[in-house]
Each structure stands twice: as C-alpha cells, then as structure tokens.
PDB file of C-alpha atoms in Angstrom:
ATOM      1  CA  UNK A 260      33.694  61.142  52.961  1.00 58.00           C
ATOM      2  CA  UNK A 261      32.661  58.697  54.917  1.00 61.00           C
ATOM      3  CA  UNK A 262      35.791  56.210  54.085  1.00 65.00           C
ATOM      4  CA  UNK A 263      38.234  59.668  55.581  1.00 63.00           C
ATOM      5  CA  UNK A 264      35.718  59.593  58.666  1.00 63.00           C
ATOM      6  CA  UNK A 265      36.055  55.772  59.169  1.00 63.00           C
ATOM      7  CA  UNK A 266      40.292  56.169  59.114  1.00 66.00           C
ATOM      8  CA  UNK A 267      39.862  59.270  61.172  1.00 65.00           C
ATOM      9  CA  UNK A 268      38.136  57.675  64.259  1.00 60.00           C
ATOM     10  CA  UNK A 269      40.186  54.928  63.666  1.00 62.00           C
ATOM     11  CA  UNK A 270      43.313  56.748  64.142  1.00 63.00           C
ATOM     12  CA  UNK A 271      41.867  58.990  66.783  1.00 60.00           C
ATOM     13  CA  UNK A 272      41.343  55.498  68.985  1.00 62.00           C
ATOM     14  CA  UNK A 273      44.837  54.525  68.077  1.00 55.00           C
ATOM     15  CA  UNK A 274      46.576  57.177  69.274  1.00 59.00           C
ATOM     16  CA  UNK A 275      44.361  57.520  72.219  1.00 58.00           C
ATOM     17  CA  UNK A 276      45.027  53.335  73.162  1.00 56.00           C
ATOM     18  CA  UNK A 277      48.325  54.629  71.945  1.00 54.00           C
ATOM     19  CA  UNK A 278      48.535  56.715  75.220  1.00 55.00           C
ATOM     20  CA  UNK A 279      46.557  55.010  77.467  1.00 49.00           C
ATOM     21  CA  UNK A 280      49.368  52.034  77.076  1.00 53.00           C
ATOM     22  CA  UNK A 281      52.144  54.909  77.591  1.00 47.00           C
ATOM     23  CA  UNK A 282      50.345  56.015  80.547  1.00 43.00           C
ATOM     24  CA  UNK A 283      49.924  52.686  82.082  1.00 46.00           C
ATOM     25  CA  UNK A 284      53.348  51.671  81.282  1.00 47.00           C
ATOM     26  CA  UNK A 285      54.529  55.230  83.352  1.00 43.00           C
ATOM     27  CA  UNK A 286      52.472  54.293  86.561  1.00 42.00           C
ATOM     28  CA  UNK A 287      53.638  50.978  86.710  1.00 43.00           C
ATOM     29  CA  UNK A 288      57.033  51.890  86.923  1.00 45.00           C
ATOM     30  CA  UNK A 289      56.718  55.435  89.204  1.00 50.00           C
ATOM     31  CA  UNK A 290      53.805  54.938  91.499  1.00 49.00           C
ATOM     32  CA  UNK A 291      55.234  53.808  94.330  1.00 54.00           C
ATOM     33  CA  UNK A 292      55.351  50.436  95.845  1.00 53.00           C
ATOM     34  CA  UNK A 293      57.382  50.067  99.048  1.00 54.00           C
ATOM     35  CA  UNK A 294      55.402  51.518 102.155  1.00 58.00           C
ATOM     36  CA  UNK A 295      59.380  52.335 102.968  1.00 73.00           C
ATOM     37  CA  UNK A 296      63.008  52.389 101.381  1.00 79.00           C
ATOM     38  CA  UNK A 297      63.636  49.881 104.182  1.00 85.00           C
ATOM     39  CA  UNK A 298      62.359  46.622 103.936  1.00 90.00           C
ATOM     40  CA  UNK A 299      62.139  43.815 106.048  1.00 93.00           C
ATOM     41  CA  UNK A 300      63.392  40.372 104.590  1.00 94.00           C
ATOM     42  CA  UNK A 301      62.693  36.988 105.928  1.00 94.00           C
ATOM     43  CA  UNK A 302      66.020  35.139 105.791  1.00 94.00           C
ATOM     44  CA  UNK A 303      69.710  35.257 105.074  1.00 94.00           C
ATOM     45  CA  UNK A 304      69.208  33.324 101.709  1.00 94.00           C
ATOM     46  CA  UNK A 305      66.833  36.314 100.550  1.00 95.00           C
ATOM     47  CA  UNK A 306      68.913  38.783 101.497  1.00 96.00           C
ATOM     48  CA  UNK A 307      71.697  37.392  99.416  1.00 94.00           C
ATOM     49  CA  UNK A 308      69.557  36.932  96.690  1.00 94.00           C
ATOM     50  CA  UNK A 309      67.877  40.552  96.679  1.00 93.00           C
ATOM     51  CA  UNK A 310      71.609  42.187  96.779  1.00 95.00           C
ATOM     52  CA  UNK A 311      73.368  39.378  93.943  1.00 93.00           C
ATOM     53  CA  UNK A 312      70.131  40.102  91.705  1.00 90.00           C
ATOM     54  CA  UNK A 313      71.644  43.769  90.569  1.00 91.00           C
ATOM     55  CA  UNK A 314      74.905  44.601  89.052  1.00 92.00           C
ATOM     56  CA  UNK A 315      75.414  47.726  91.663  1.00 93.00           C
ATOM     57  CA  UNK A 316      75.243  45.238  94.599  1.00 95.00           C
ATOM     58  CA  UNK A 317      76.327  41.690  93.174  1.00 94.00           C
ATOM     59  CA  UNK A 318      79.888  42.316  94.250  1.00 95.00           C
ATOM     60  CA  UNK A 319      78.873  43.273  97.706  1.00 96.00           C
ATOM     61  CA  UNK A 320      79.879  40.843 100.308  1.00 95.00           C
ATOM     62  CA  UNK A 321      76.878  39.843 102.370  1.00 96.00           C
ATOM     63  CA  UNK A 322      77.625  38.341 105.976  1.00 94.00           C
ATOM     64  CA  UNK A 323      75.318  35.962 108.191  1.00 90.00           C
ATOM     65  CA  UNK A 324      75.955  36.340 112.080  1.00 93.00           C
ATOM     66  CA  UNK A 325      74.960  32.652 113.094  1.00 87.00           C
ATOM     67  CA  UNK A 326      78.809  31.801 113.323  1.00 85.00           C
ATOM     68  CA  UNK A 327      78.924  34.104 116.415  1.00 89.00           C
ATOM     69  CA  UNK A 328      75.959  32.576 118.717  1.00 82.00           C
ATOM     70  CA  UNK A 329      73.384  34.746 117.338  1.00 78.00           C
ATOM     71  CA  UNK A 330      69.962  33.850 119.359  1.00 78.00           C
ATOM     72  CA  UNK A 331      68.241  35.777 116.564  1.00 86.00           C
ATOM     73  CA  UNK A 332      68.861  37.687 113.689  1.00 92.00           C
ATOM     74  CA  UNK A 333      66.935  40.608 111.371  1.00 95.00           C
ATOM     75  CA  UNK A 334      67.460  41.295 108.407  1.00 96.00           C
ATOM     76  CA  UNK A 335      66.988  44.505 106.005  1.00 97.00           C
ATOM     77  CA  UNK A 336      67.499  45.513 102.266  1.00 95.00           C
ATOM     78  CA  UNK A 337      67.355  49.626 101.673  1.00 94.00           C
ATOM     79  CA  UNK A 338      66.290  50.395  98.547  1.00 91.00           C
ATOM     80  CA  UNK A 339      67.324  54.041  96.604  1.00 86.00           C
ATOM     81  CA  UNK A 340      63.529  54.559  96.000  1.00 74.00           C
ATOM     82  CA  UNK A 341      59.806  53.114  96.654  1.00 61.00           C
ATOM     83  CA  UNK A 342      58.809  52.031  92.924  1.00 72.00           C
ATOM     84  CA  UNK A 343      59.330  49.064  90.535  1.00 67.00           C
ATOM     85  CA  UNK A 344      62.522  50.223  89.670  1.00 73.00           C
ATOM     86  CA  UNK A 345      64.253  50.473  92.904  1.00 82.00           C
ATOM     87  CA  UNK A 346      67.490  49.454  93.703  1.00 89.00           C
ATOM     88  CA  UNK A 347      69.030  47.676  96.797  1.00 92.00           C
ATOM     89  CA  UNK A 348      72.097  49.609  98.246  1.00 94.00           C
ATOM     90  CA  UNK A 349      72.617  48.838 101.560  1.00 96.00           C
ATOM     91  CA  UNK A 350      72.022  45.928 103.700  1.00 97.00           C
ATOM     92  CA  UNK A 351      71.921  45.407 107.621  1.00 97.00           C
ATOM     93  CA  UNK A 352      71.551  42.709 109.707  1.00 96.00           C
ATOM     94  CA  UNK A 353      71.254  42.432 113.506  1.00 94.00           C
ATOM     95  CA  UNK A 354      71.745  39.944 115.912  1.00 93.00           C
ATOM     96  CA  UNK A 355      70.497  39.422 119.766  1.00 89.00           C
ATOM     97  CA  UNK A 356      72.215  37.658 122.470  1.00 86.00           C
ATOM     98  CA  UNK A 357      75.531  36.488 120.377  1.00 83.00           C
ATOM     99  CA  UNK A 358      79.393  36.835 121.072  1.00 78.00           C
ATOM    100  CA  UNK A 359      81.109  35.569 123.662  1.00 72.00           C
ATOM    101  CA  UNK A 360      78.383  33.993 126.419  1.00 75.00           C
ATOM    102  CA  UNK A 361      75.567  35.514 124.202  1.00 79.00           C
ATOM    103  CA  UNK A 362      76.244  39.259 125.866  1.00 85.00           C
ATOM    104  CA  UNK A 363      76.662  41.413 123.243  1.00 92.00           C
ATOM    105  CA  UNK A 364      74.125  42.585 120.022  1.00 92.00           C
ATOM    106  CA  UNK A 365      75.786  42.353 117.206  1.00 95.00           C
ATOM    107  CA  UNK A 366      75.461  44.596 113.853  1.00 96.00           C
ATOM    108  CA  UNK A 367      76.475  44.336 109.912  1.00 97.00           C
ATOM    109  CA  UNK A 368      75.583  46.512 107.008  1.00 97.00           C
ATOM    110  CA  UNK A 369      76.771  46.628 103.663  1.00 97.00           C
ATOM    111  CA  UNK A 370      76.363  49.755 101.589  1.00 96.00           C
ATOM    112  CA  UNK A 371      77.728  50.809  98.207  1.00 96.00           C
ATOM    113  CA  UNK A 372      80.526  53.647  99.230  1.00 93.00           C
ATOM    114  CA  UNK A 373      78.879  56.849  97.837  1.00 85.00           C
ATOM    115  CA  UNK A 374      81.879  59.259  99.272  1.00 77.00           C
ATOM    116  CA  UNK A 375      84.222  60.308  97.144  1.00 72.00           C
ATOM    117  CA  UNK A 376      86.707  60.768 100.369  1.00 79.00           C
ATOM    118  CA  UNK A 377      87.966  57.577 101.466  1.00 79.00           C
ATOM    119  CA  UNK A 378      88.937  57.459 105.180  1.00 84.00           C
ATOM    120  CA  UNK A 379      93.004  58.289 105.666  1.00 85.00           C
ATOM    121  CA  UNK A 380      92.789  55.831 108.719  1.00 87.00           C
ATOM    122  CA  UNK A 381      93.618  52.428 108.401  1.00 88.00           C
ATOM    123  CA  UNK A 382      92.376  50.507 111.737  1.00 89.00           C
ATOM    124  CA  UNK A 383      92.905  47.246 110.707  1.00 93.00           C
ATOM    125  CA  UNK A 384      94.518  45.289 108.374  1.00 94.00           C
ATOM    126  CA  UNK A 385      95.618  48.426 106.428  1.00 93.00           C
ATOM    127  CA  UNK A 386      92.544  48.893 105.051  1.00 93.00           C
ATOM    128  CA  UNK A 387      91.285  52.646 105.198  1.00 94.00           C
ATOM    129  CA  UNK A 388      88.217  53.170 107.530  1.00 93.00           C
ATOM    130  CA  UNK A 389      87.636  54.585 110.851  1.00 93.00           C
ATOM    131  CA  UNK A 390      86.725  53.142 114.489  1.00 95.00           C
ATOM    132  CA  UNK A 391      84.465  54.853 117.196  1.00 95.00           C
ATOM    133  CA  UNK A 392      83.278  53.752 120.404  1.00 96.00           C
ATOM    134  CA  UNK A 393      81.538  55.148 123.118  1.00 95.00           C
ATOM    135  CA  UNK A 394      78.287  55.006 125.750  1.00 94.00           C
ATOM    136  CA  UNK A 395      74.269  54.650 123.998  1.00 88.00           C
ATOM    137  CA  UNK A 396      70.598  53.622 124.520  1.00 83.00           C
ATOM    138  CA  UNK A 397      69.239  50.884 122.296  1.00 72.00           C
ATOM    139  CA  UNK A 398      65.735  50.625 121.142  1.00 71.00           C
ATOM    140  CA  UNK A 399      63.864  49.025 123.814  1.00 70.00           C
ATOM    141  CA  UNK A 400      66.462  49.037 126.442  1.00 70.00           C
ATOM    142  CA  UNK A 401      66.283  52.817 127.243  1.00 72.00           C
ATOM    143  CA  UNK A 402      66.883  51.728 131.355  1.00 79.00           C
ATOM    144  CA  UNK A 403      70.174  50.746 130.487  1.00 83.00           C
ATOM    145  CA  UNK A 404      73.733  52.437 129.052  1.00 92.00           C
ATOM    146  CA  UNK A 405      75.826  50.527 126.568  1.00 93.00           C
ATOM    147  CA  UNK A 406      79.221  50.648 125.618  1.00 96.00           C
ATOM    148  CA  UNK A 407      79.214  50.557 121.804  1.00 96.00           C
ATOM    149  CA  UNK A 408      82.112  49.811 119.262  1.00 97.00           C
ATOM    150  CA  UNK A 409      81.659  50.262 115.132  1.00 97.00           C
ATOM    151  CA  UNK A 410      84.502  49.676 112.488  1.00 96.00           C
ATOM    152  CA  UNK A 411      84.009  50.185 108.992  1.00 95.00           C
ATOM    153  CA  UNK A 412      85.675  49.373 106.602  1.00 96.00           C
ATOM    154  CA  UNK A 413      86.201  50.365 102.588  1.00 95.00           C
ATOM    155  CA  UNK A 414      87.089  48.283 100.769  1.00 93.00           C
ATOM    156  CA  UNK A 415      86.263  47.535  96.554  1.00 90.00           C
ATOM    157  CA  UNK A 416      83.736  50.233  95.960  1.00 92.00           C
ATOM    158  CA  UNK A 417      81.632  49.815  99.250  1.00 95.00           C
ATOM    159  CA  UNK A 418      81.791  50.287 102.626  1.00 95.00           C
ATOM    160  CA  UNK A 419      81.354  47.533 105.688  1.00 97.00           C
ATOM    161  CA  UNK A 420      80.719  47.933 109.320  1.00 97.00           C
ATOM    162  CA  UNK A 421      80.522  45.488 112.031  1.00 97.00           C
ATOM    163  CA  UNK A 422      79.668  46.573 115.417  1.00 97.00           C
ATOM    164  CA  UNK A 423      78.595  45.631 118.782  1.00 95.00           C
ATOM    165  CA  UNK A 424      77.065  46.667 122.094  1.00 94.00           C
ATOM    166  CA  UNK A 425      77.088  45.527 125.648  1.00 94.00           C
ATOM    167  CA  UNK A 426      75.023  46.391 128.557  1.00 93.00           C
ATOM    168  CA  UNK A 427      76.807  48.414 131.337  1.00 94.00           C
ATOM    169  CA  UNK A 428      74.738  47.407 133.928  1.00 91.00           C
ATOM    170  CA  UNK A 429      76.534  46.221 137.178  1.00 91.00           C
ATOM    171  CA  UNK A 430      80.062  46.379 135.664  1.00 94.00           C
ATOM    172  CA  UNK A 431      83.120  47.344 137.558  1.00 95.00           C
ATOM    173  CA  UNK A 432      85.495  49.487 135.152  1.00 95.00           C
ATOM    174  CA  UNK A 433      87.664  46.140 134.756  1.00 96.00           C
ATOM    175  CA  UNK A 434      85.008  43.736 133.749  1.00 95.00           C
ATOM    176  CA  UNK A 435      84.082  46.704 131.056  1.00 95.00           C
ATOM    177  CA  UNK A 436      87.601  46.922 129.620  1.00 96.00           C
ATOM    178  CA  UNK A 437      87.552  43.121 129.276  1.00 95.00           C
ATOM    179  CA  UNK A 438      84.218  42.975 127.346  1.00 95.00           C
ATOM    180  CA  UNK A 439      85.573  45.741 125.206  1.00 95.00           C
ATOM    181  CA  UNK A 440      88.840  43.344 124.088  1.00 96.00           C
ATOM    182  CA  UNK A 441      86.486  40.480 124.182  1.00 94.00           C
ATOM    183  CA  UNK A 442      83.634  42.232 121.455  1.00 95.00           C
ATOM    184  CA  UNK A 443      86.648  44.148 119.509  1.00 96.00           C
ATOM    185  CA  UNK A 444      88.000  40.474 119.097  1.00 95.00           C
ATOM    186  CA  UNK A 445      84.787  39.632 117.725  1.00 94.00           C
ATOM    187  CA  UNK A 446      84.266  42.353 115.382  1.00 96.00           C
ATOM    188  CA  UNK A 447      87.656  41.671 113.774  1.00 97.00           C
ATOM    189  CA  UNK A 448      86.771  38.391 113.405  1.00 96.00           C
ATOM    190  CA  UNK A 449      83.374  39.588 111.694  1.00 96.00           C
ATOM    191  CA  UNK A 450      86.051  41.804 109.543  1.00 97.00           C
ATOM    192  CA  UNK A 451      87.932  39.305 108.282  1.00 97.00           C
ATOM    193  CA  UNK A 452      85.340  37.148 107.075  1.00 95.00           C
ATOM    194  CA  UNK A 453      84.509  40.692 105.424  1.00 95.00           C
ATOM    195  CA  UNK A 454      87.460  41.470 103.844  1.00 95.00           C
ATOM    196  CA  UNK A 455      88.544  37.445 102.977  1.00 93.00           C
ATOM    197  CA  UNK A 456      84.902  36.103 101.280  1.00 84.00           C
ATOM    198  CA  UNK A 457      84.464  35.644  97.548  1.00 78.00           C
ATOM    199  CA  UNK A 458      82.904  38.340  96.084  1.00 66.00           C
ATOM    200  CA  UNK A 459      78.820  38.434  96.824  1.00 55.00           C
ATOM    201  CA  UNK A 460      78.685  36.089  99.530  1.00 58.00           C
ATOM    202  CA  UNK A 461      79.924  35.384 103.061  1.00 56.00           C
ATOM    203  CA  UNK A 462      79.712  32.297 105.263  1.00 51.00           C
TER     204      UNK A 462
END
C-alpha cells in the first residue's frame, strides 16, 4: 500500500511540474512584451537586421535616406503583435531637413502588401501604385501648411512609399510649383533605388 502511495504522489507531482512547465512555456510566449506594435530602433543597420531576420520580411527592400542630405533620420519596425512571437511587417523611416537645400522631410516605409487589389495605376515606371498630393500639418509644426506628395509603389509581394513635405510658408504659387518638380524628382529618385536594389537591402 504504501509502495501504490509512493508512485501515486510521485505521479501526482509529475503531472503537476508537468503543467507548471506548460504553463510557463504559454506565458512566455503570449504575455505581452512590446509597450507598442511600433517600436523605435536605433540605427539603419538594426533596422535591416530586424526585417532580414524573418522569412515574411527578408525580401523586403529596406532604404536609408542619408544619400539625400538627411540632417537626421528615425527609424521604426511595426510588429503584427506585442509578444515573443511577433513579427516585423512594416518599416518607416523619416528624415529632417534633406532634399534639395535641406527643405523638405522626407518619408519611407516598407510594408508586406496585405490587399488582394493591386492598384490599376501605374505612376511610374509601369509599376502599379497610386500618387496623391495635397496641403497638411506635421507633428510639431501645426503654425505652418505643407504641400505633401506620397507614391507607392507594389511591387514583389509588398508595397513601398516614398514621400515628402515642404513648408508653404512665404511661397509665391511659382516658387511652390518648382519645389513640387524639385521633391517629385527626389522621390523618384528614392523609387528607383526602390525598385533597382537587391532583394533585402538598399544603399
């Protein structure tokens, strides 16, 4: 009797360990441990690395703005959820004080194309997206209007856009026509390094 009582208990802790190490194992990967699905990165190196480092992503071409007289840059990885087994799929970065004579801010993001429409348009190099433009406040700057252009692109499973803003401020209706050519210019530019990079990386 004593023997069955022994093997009892003994299994009785088993199976309760048993499930403690099931239950430990289920926290770890559902609590949640992002503060936010957006997260803050320190460099362009990290960001590549975060976005190469899943098979969703590693195709996704990541672009740096430093090429275009960026005075400073942020970067951001969004993630499809806030626990261990997250997933990066969409990137942004942002750029003060670039373009032509440092006027404009400049914008990327890179985001695995979820739509199952694709755009009919094809704005540039006869690749199907769509182009908008138009008048907005930008964090920060509330005291001043600015004109805003944003092309994206799809293009291998995901979807790119490159944009830009100028401040209004001053401007006759010439000098704002000729900052438009000057930052759609740019953006193409920003598109072709897009559309020509190796896969999962951009200079």
């Amino acid at each position: 009797m004593k023997e069955k009582g022994k093997k009892r208990a003994l299994c009785a802790g088993l199976a309760v360990l048993a499930l403690l190490v099931a239950l430990a194992i289920y926290l770890y990967w559902t609590l949640p441990v992002y503060p936010s699905p957006e997260q803050p990165v320190k460099s362009f190196s990290e960001l590549s690395e975060r976005m190469g480092d899943h098979d969703e992503t590693k195709d996704m071409i990541v672009l740096e703005l430093s090429d275009f007289g960026a005075d400073s840059q942020a970067f951001y990885v969004y993630m499809d959820g806030r626990t261990r087994g997250a997933k990066p799929y969409r990137y942004y970065v942002r750029a003060e004080k670039a373009g032509a004579e440092d006027l404009y801010t400049l914008w990327v993001a890179g985001e695995i194309w979820k739509s199952e429409e694709i755009p009919q348009e094809k704005v540039y190099r006869d690749v199907p997206g769509k182009q908008v433009s138009g008048d907005t406040k930008l964090p920060g700057q509330e005291n001043a209007s600015w004109r805003y252009i944003e092309l994206t692109l799809v293009q291998g499973g995901f979807g790119y856009t490159v944009g830009g803003a100028f401040d209004l401020t001053g401007l006759t209706e010439s000098e704002i026509s000729e900052r438009e050519a000057s930052l759609l210019t740019t953006l193409h530019e920003m598109a072709d390094l897009l559309l020509d990079a190796p896969k999962g990386n951009a200079a």
